[in-house]
PDB file of C-alpha atoms and ligand atoms in Angstrom:
ATOM      1  CA  UNK A  24      14.842   7.183  -6.115  1.00 91.00           C
ATOM      2  CA  UNK A  25      12.213   6.533  -3.482  1.00 97.00           C
ATOM      3  CA  UNK A  26       9.714   3.689  -3.132  1.00 98.00           C
ATOM      4  CA  UNK A  27       6.258   3.645  -4.625  1.00 98.00           C
ATOM      5  CA  UNK A  28       3.876   1.527  -2.601  1.00 98.00           C
ATOM      6  CA  UNK A  29       0.190   1.152  -3.488  1.00 98.00           C
ATOM      7  CA  UNK A  30      -2.884  -0.201  -1.719  1.00 98.00           C
ATOM      8  CA  UNK A  31      -5.777  -1.899  -3.375  1.00 98.00           C
ATOM      9  CA  UNK A  32      -9.099  -3.461  -2.536  1.00 97.00           C
ATOM     10  CA  UNK A  33     -12.849  -2.780  -2.607  1.00 92.00           C
ATOM     11  CA  UNK A  34     -14.661  -0.085  -0.690  1.00 86.00           C
ATOM     12  CA  UNK A  35     -14.523  -0.393   3.078  1.00 87.00           C
ATOM     13  CA  UNK A  36     -11.461  -2.635   3.163  1.00 93.00           C
ATOM     14  CA  UNK A  37      -9.656  -0.258   5.545  1.00 93.00           C
ATOM     15  CA  UNK A  38      -7.003   1.098   3.180  1.00 96.00           C
ATOM     16  CA  UNK A  39      -7.101   4.590   4.557  1.00 94.00           C
ATOM     17  CA  UNK A  40      -6.594   3.468   8.159  1.00 95.00           C
ATOM     18  CA  UNK A  41      -3.740   1.128   7.164  1.00 97.00           C
ATOM     19  CA  UNK A  42      -2.016   3.942   5.226  1.00 98.00           C
ATOM     20  CA  UNK A  43      -2.310   6.277   8.236  1.00 98.00           C
ATOM     21  CA  UNK A  44      -0.590   3.736  10.570  1.00 97.00           C
ATOM     22  CA  UNK A  45       2.124   2.918   8.043  1.00 98.00           C
ATOM     23  CA  UNK A  46       2.888   6.464   7.334  1.00 98.00           C
ATOM     24  CA  UNK A  47       3.562   7.088  11.125  1.00 98.00           C
ATOM     25  CA  UNK A  48       5.584   3.923  11.330  1.00 98.00           C
ATOM     26  CA  UNK A  49       7.838   4.841   8.386  1.00 98.00           C
ATOM     27  CA  UNK A  50       8.199   8.486   9.548  1.00 98.00           C
ATOM     28  CA  UNK A  51       9.194   7.211  12.941  1.00 98.00           C
ATOM     29  CA  UNK A  52      11.965   5.299  11.292  1.00 97.00           C
ATOM     30  CA  UNK A  53      13.244   8.562   9.727  1.00 97.00           C
ATOM     31  CA  UNK A  54      11.922   8.074   6.179  1.00 98.00           C
ATOM     32  CA  UNK A  55      10.356  10.929   4.207  1.00 98.00           C
ATOM     33  CA  UNK A  56       6.800   9.707   3.499  1.00 98.00           C
ATOM     34  CA  UNK A  57       3.848  11.101   1.568  1.00 98.00           C
ATOM     35  CA  UNK A  58       0.386   9.498   1.686  1.00 98.00           C
ATOM     36  CA  UNK A  59      -1.746  10.183  -1.275  1.00 98.00           C
ATOM     37  CA  UNK A  60      -4.672   8.964  -3.330  1.00 96.00           C
ATOM     38  CA  UNK A  61      -5.823   9.737  -6.832  1.00 93.00           C
ATOM     39  CA  UNK A  62      -6.668  12.611  -7.466  1.00 94.00           C
ATOM     40  CA  UNK A  63      -4.488  13.644  -4.441  1.00 91.00           C
ATOM     41  CA  UNK A  64      -5.476  17.291  -4.201  1.00 93.00           C
ATOM     42  CA  UNK A  65      -4.087  17.990  -7.658  1.00 97.00           C
ATOM     43  CA  UNK A  66      -6.455  20.553  -9.076  1.00 97.00           C
ATOM     44  CA  UNK A  67      -6.651  19.180 -12.618  1.00 98.00           C
ATOM     45  CA  UNK A  68      -6.972  15.585 -11.451  1.00 97.00           C
ATOM     46  CA  UNK A  69      -9.599  16.663  -8.896  1.00 96.00           C
ATOM     47  CA  UNK A  70     -11.718  18.228 -11.666  1.00 97.00           C
ATOM     48  CA  UNK A  71     -11.508  15.066 -13.745  1.00 97.00           C
ATOM     49  CA  UNK A  72     -12.481  12.961 -10.790  1.00 94.00           C
ATOM     50  CA  UNK A  73     -15.522  15.045 -10.023  1.00 96.00           C
ATOM     51  CA  UNK A  74     -16.841  14.300 -13.521  1.00 97.00           C
ATOM     52  CA  UNK A  75     -16.318  10.583 -13.041  1.00 95.00           C
ATOM     53  CA  UNK A  76     -17.968  10.309  -9.662  1.00 92.00           C
ATOM     54  CA  UNK A  77     -20.855  12.696 -10.155  1.00 94.00           C
ATOM     55  CA  UNK A  78     -24.084  10.690  -9.521  1.00 91.00           C
ATOM     56  CA  UNK A  79     -25.778  12.743 -12.314  1.00 95.00           C
ATOM     57  CA  UNK A  80     -23.457  11.314 -14.942  1.00 95.00           C
ATOM     58  CA  UNK A  81     -25.383   8.106 -15.488  1.00 93.00           C
ATOM     59  CA  UNK A  82     -24.801   8.347 -19.272  1.00 95.00           C
ATOM     60  CA  UNK A  83     -21.068   7.951 -19.004  1.00 96.00           C
ATOM     61  CA  UNK A  84     -19.641   5.380 -21.437  1.00 97.00           C
ATOM     62  CA  UNK A  85     -17.335   2.853 -19.675  1.00 96.00           C
ATOM     63  CA  UNK A  86     -14.502   3.747 -22.058  1.00 97.00           C
ATOM     64  CA  UNK A  87     -14.873   7.426 -21.132  1.00 98.00           C
ATOM     65  CA  UNK A  88     -14.657   6.384 -17.484  1.00 96.00           C
ATOM     66  CA  UNK A  89     -11.485   4.358 -18.130  1.00 98.00           C
ATOM     67  CA  UNK A  90      -9.841   7.246 -20.062  1.00 98.00           C
ATOM     68  CA  UNK A  91     -10.750   9.794 -17.439  1.00 98.00           C
ATOM     69  CA  UNK A  92      -9.240   7.691 -14.632  1.00 97.00           C
ATOM     70  CA  UNK A  93      -6.116   7.281 -16.699  1.00 98.00           C
ATOM     71  CA  UNK A  94      -5.957  11.035 -17.318  1.00 98.00           C
ATOM     72  CA  UNK A  95      -6.385  11.849 -13.670  1.00 97.00           C
ATOM     73  CA  UNK A  96      -3.667   9.325 -12.800  1.00 98.00           C
ATOM     74  CA  UNK A  97      -1.198  10.927 -15.220  1.00 98.00           C
ATOM     75  CA  UNK A  98      -1.720  14.367 -13.623  1.00 98.00           C
ATOM     76  CA  UNK A  99      -1.460  13.094 -10.065  1.00 98.00           C
ATOM     77  CA  UNK A 100       1.673  11.169 -10.968  1.00 97.00           C
ATOM     78  CA  UNK A 101       3.343  14.125 -12.747  1.00 97.00           C
ATOM     79  CA  UNK A 102       2.592  16.725 -10.120  1.00 98.00           C
ATOM     80  CA  UNK A 103       2.856  14.713  -6.934  1.00 98.00           C
ATOM     81  CA  UNK A 104       4.200  11.189  -7.083  1.00 98.00           C
ATOM     82  CA  UNK A 105       7.240  11.561  -9.399  1.00 97.00           C
ATOM     83  CA  UNK A 106       8.518  14.705  -7.609  1.00 98.00           C
ATOM     84  CA  UNK A 107       8.267  12.852  -4.269  1.00 98.00           C
ATOM     85  CA  UNK A 108      10.083   9.776  -5.633  1.00 98.00           C
ATOM     86  CA  UNK A 109      12.817  11.978  -7.070  1.00 98.00           C
ATOM     87  CA  UNK A 110      13.258  13.386  -3.560  1.00 98.00           C
ATOM     88  CA  UNK A 111      13.808   9.778  -2.315  1.00 98.00           C
ATOM     89  CA  UNK A 112      10.529   9.734  -0.456  1.00 98.00           C
ATOM     90  CA  UNK A 113       8.299   6.751   0.176  1.00 98.00           C
ATOM     91  CA  UNK A 114       4.932   7.296  -1.519  1.00 98.00           C
ATOM     92  CA  UNK A 115       1.975   5.449  -0.068  1.00 98.00           C
ATOM     93  CA  UNK A 116      -0.882   5.584  -2.564  1.00 98.00           C
ATOM     94  CA  UNK A 117      -4.457   4.580  -1.962  1.00 97.00           C
ATOM     95  CA  UNK A 118      -5.404   2.923  -5.315  1.00 97.00           C
ATOM     96  CA  UNK A 119      -3.434   3.051  -8.589  1.00 98.00           C
ATOM     97  CA  UNK A 120      -3.614   1.411 -11.992  1.00 97.00           C
ATOM     98  CA  UNK A 121      -4.760  -1.977 -10.521  1.00 98.00           C
ATOM     99  CA  UNK A 122      -8.021  -0.241  -9.606  1.00 97.00           C
ATOM    100  CA  UNK A 123      -8.568   0.457 -13.283  1.00 98.00           C
ATOM    101  CA  UNK A 124      -7.607  -3.031 -14.420  1.00 98.00           C
ATOM    102  CA  UNK A 125     -10.142  -4.425 -11.908  1.00 98.00           C
ATOM    103  CA  UNK A 126     -13.005  -1.870 -12.042  1.00 95.00           C
ATOM    104  CA  UNK A 127     -12.881  -0.942 -15.742  1.00 97.00           C
ATOM    105  CA  UNK A 128     -11.068  -3.968 -17.206  1.00 98.00           C
ATOM    106  CA  UNK A 129     -12.925  -6.719 -15.365  1.00 97.00           C
ATOM    107  CA  UNK A 130     -16.040  -5.333 -13.609  1.00 94.00           C
ATOM    108  CA  UNK A 131     -16.947  -2.980 -16.565  1.00 93.00           C
ATOM    109  CA  UNK A 132     -15.856  -5.713 -18.965  1.00 95.00           C
ATOM    110  CA  UNK A 133     -13.579  -3.496 -21.119  1.00 98.00           C
ATOM    111  CA  UNK A 134     -10.796  -6.184 -20.983  1.00 98.00           C
ATOM    112  CA  UNK A 135      -7.712  -6.104 -18.850  1.00 98.00           C
ATOM    113  CA  UNK A 136      -5.479  -5.810 -21.943  1.00 98.00           C
ATOM    114  CA  UNK A 137      -7.247  -2.701 -23.266  1.00 98.00           C
ATOM    115  CA  UNK A 138      -7.206  -0.981 -19.902  1.00 98.00           C
ATOM    116  CA  UNK A 139      -3.565  -1.906 -19.389  1.00 98.00           C
ATOM    117  CA  UNK A 140      -2.700  -0.433 -22.793  1.00 97.00           C
ATOM    118  CA  UNK A 141      -4.165   3.023 -22.091  1.00 98.00           C
ATOM    119  CA  UNK A 142      -2.587   3.019 -18.656  1.00 98.00           C
ATOM    120  CA  UNK A 143       0.781   2.195 -20.023  1.00 97.00           C
ATOM    121  CA  UNK A 144       0.552   5.357 -22.021  1.00 97.00           C
ATOM    122  CA  UNK A 145      -0.754   7.265 -19.028  1.00 97.00           C
ATOM    123  CA  UNK A 146       1.770   6.202 -16.437  1.00 94.00           C
ATOM    124  CA  UNK A 147       5.465   5.988 -16.218  1.00 82.00           C
ATOM    125  CA  UNK A 148       5.794   4.029 -13.052  1.00 89.00           C
ATOM    126  CA  UNK A 149       4.732   0.669 -11.777  1.00 95.00           C
ATOM    127  CA  UNK A 150       4.590   0.352  -7.959  1.00 98.00           C
ATOM    128  CA  UNK A 151       7.531  -1.301  -6.261  1.00 98.00           C
ATOM    129  CA  UNK A 152       4.959  -3.313  -4.207  1.00 98.00           C
ATOM    130  CA  UNK A 153       1.168  -3.383  -4.064  1.00 98.00           C
ATOM    131  CA  UNK A 154      -0.896  -4.622  -1.099  1.00 98.00           C
ATOM    132  CA  UNK A 155      -4.271  -6.034  -1.917  1.00 98.00           C
ATOM    133  CA  UNK A 156      -6.406  -5.848   1.185  1.00 98.00           C
ATOM    134  CA  UNK A 157      -8.506  -8.950   0.894  1.00 98.00           C
ATOM    135  CA  UNK A 158     -11.966  -8.496   2.553  1.00 97.00           C
ATOM    136  CA  UNK A 159     -15.168 -10.113   1.186  1.00 95.00           C
ATOM    137  CA  UNK A 160     -17.687  -7.525  -0.156  1.00 92.00           C
ATOM    138  CA  UNK A 161     -20.398  -8.480   2.412  1.00 89.00           C
ATOM    139  CA  UNK A 162     -18.079  -7.499   5.241  1.00 91.00           C
ATOM    140  CA  UNK A 163     -17.074  -4.273   3.562  1.00 88.00           C
ATOM    141  CA  UNK A 164     -20.693  -3.254   3.059  1.00 81.00           C
ATOM    142  CA  UNK A 165     -21.526  -3.851   6.691  1.00 81.00           C
ATOM    143  CA  UNK A 166     -18.559  -1.639   7.659  1.00 82.00           C
ATOM    144  CA  UNK A 167     -19.630   1.147   5.310  1.00 79.00           C
ATOM    145  CA  UNK A 168     -23.269   1.020   6.633  1.00 76.00           C
ATOM    146  CA  UNK A 169     -22.060   0.950  10.265  1.00 82.00           C
ATOM    147  CA  UNK A 170     -19.874   4.000   9.580  1.00 79.00           C
ATOM    148  CA  UNK A 171     -22.615   5.962   7.734  1.00 73.00           C
ATOM    149  CA  UNK A 172     -20.219   6.820   5.023  1.00 70.00           C
ATOM    150  CA  UNK A 173     -21.639   8.737   2.046  1.00 66.00           C
ATOM    151  CA  UNK A 174     -22.030   6.609  -1.117  1.00 63.00           C
ATOM    152  CA  UNK A 175     -20.669   7.787  -4.499  1.00 63.00           C
ATOM    153  CA  UNK A 176     -21.707   6.676  -7.976  1.00 58.00           C
ATOM    154  CA  UNK A 177     -19.553   3.460  -7.916  1.00 59.00           C
ATOM    155  CA  UNK A 178     -20.546   2.566  -4.380  1.00 63.00           C
ATOM    156  CA  UNK A 179     -24.160   2.501  -5.604  1.00 63.00           C
ATOM    157  CA  UNK A 180     -23.465  -0.350  -8.027  1.00 64.00           C
ATOM    158  CA  UNK A 181     -25.150  -3.580  -7.021  1.00 79.00           C
ATOM    159  CA  UNK A 182     -23.639  -6.523  -5.110  1.00 83.00           C
ATOM    160  CA  UNK A 183     -22.796  -8.417  -8.294  1.00 87.00           C
ATOM    161  CA  UNK A 184     -20.531  -5.537  -9.361  1.00 88.00           C
ATOM    162  CA  UNK A 185     -18.689  -5.562  -6.004  1.00 90.00           C
ATOM    163  CA  UNK A 186     -18.306  -9.336  -6.142  1.00 93.00           C
ATOM    164  CA  UNK A 187     -16.803  -8.973  -9.586  1.00 95.00           C
ATOM    165  CA  UNK A 188     -14.382  -6.431  -8.244  1.00 95.00           C
ATOM    166  CA  UNK A 189     -13.398  -8.786  -5.464  1.00 97.00           C
ATOM    167  CA  UNK A 190     -12.856 -11.690  -7.840  1.00 97.00           C
ATOM    168  CA  UNK A 191     -11.083  -9.316 -10.216  1.00 98.00           C
ATOM    169  CA  UNK A 192      -8.530  -8.406  -7.605  1.00 98.00           C
ATOM    170  CA  UNK A 193      -7.747 -12.022  -7.047  1.00 98.00           C
ATOM    171  CA  UNK A 194      -7.206 -12.477 -10.764  1.00 98.00           C
ATOM    172  CA  UNK A 195      -4.878  -9.485 -10.984  1.00 98.00           C
ATOM    173  CA  UNK A 196      -2.959 -10.669  -7.884  1.00 98.00           C
ATOM    174  CA  UNK A 197      -2.325 -13.894  -9.738  1.00 98.00           C
ATOM    175  CA  UNK A 198      -1.149 -12.006 -12.826  1.00 97.00           C
ATOM    176  CA  UNK A 199       1.476 -10.081 -10.889  1.00 97.00           C
ATOM    177  CA  UNK A 200       2.609 -12.411  -8.141  1.00 98.00           C
ATOM    178  CA  UNK A 201       5.998 -10.717  -7.704  1.00 97.00           C
ATOM    179  CA  UNK A 202       4.455  -7.276  -7.178  1.00 98.00           C
ATOM    180  CA  UNK A 203       1.097  -7.850  -5.507  1.00 98.00           C
ATOM    181  CA  UNK A 204       0.939  -9.170  -1.962  1.00 98.00           C
ATOM    182  CA  UNK A 205      -2.502 -10.254  -0.713  1.00 98.00           C
ATOM    183  CA  UNK A 206      -3.192  -9.434   2.889  1.00 98.00           C
ATOM    184  CA  UNK A 207      -6.124 -10.869   4.813  1.00 98.00           C
ATOM    185  CA  UNK A 208      -7.956  -7.732   5.871  1.00 97.00           C
ATOM    186  CA  UNK A 209     -10.577  -9.420   8.006  1.00 96.00           C
ATOM    187  CA  UNK A 210      -8.391  -9.292  11.115  1.00 97.00           C
ATOM    188  CA  UNK A 211      -7.391  -6.733  13.675  1.00 96.00           C
ATOM    189  CA  UNK A 212      -5.642  -3.661  12.432  1.00 95.00           C
ATOM    190  CA  UNK A 213      -2.494  -4.662  14.458  1.00 97.00           C
ATOM    191  CA  UNK A 214      -2.314  -8.041  12.732  1.00 98.00           C
ATOM    192  CA  UNK A 215      -2.778  -6.458   9.305  1.00 98.00           C
ATOM    193  CA  UNK A 216      -0.245  -3.769   9.876  1.00 98.00           C
ATOM    194  CA  UNK A 217       2.292  -6.263  11.249  1.00 98.00           C
ATOM    195  CA  UNK A 218       2.138  -8.248   7.985  1.00 98.00           C
ATOM    196  CA  UNK A 219       2.519  -5.234   5.883  1.00 98.00           C
ATOM    197  CA  UNK A 220       5.319  -3.786   7.956  1.00 98.00           C
ATOM    198  CA  UNK A 221       7.322  -6.997   7.491  1.00 98.00           C
ATOM    199  CA  UNK A 222       6.980  -6.838   3.752  1.00 98.00           C
ATOM    200  CA  UNK A 223       7.910  -3.165   3.581  1.00 98.00           C
ATOM    201  CA  UNK A 224      10.921  -3.648   5.878  1.00 97.00           C
ATOM    202  CA  UNK A 225      12.077  -6.338   3.456  1.00 97.00           C
ATOM    203  CA  UNK A 226      11.612  -4.016   0.491  1.00 97.00           C
ATOM    204  CA  UNK A 227      13.592  -1.276   2.279  1.00 97.00           C
ATOM    205  CA  UNK A 228      16.365  -3.803   2.971  1.00 95.00           C
ATOM    206  CA  UNK A 229      15.942  -3.691   6.794  1.00 88.00           C
TER     207      UNK A 229
HETATM  208  P1  TYD B  26     -12.173   6.233  -3.892  1.00 67.88           P
HETATM  209  O1  TYD B  26     -12.764   7.625  -3.830  1.00 67.88           O
HETATM  210  O2  TYD B  26     -10.740   6.085  -3.785  1.00 67.88           O
HETATM  211  O3  TYD B  26     -13.002   5.397  -2.928  1.00 67.88           O
HETATM  212  P2  TYD B  26     -12.570   4.245  -1.878  1.00 67.88           P
HETATM  213  O4  TYD B  26     -12.735   4.805  -0.551  1.00 67.88           O
HETATM  214  O5  TYD B  26     -13.487   3.170  -2.145  1.00 67.88           O
HETATM  215  O6  TYD B  26     -11.099   3.840  -2.239  1.00 67.88           O
HETATM  216  O7  TYD B  26     -12.638   5.544  -5.281  1.00 67.88           O
HETATM  217  C1  TYD B  26     -13.841   5.854  -5.805  1.00 67.88           C
HETATM  218  C2  TYD B  26     -14.330   4.796  -6.738  1.00 67.88           C
HETATM  219  O8  TYD B  26     -13.519   4.814  -7.942  1.00 67.88           O
HETATM  220  C3  TYD B  26     -14.198   3.413  -6.179  1.00 67.88           C
HETATM  221  O9  TYD B  26     -15.451   2.784  -6.320  1.00 67.88           O
HETATM  222  C4  TYD B  26     -13.174   2.731  -7.094  1.00 67.88           C
HETATM  223  C5  TYD B  26     -13.280   3.533  -8.315  1.00 67.88           C
HETATM  224  N1  TYD B  26     -12.048   3.494  -9.198  1.00 67.88           N
HETATM  225  C6  TYD B  26     -12.132   2.973 -10.448  1.00 67.88           C
HETATM  226  O10 TYD B  26     -13.227   2.458 -10.890  1.00 67.88           O
HETATM  227  N2  TYD B  26     -11.023   2.989 -11.241  1.00 67.88           N
HETATM  228  C7  TYD B  26      -9.893   3.551 -10.902  1.00 67.88           C
HETATM  229  O11 TYD B  26      -8.893   3.559 -11.619  1.00 67.88           O
HETATM  230  C8  TYD B  26      -9.822   4.115  -9.574  1.00 67.88           C
HETATM  231  C9  TYD B  26      -8.528   4.726  -9.049  1.00 67.88           C
HETATM  232  C10 TYD B  26     -10.943   4.080  -8.733  1.00 67.88           C
END
């Protein structure tokens, strides 16, 4: 069995850059690594995701949104994550079920318990460790604007929504202290990576 490592945080927290660095680091140590994100290039999951993020779908009920995320997650897990774990690989995944607990459970106000329930049906695996990249929303937004990144339907939510997401992650981190590690993401990439490397080396028994 491999290791399932997930990364969480709001938009513009630097998850993608962090995962790229870590993947190289772990490969350099001789581990088999895959980096992925939902929907992860899985055709069925991709199609589901397009419905969720389409800016035209303003009528989408929040419960529909939660169920679609869970459905996309199941497919990505079944086709990509579980096979890789069975091949003893390390799976680095940008967002997983904590995103649903925070965005749908807390920010959309569906309730953490409800969202957890549907996700417990949808998924078979909890991550071995989850890194919450802690960066305040104002800083994230400045980064997104500076990078001219395109905005999707959820990015277009107002600042209150993003503040709720941020506070939501803090709540979830407290709920799962043995799994979720908070990392101060408002530092240089080297400092951030160093902290994460240490935690991963410990997990791998190095
Ligand atoms: P994503 O494309 O991964 O963007 P980012 O670069 O911000 O990580 O995610 C798109 C949006 O979907 C993002 O606003 C977070 C949201 N999301 C949920 O609301 N629930 C979920 O379960 C997941 C995985 C993402």
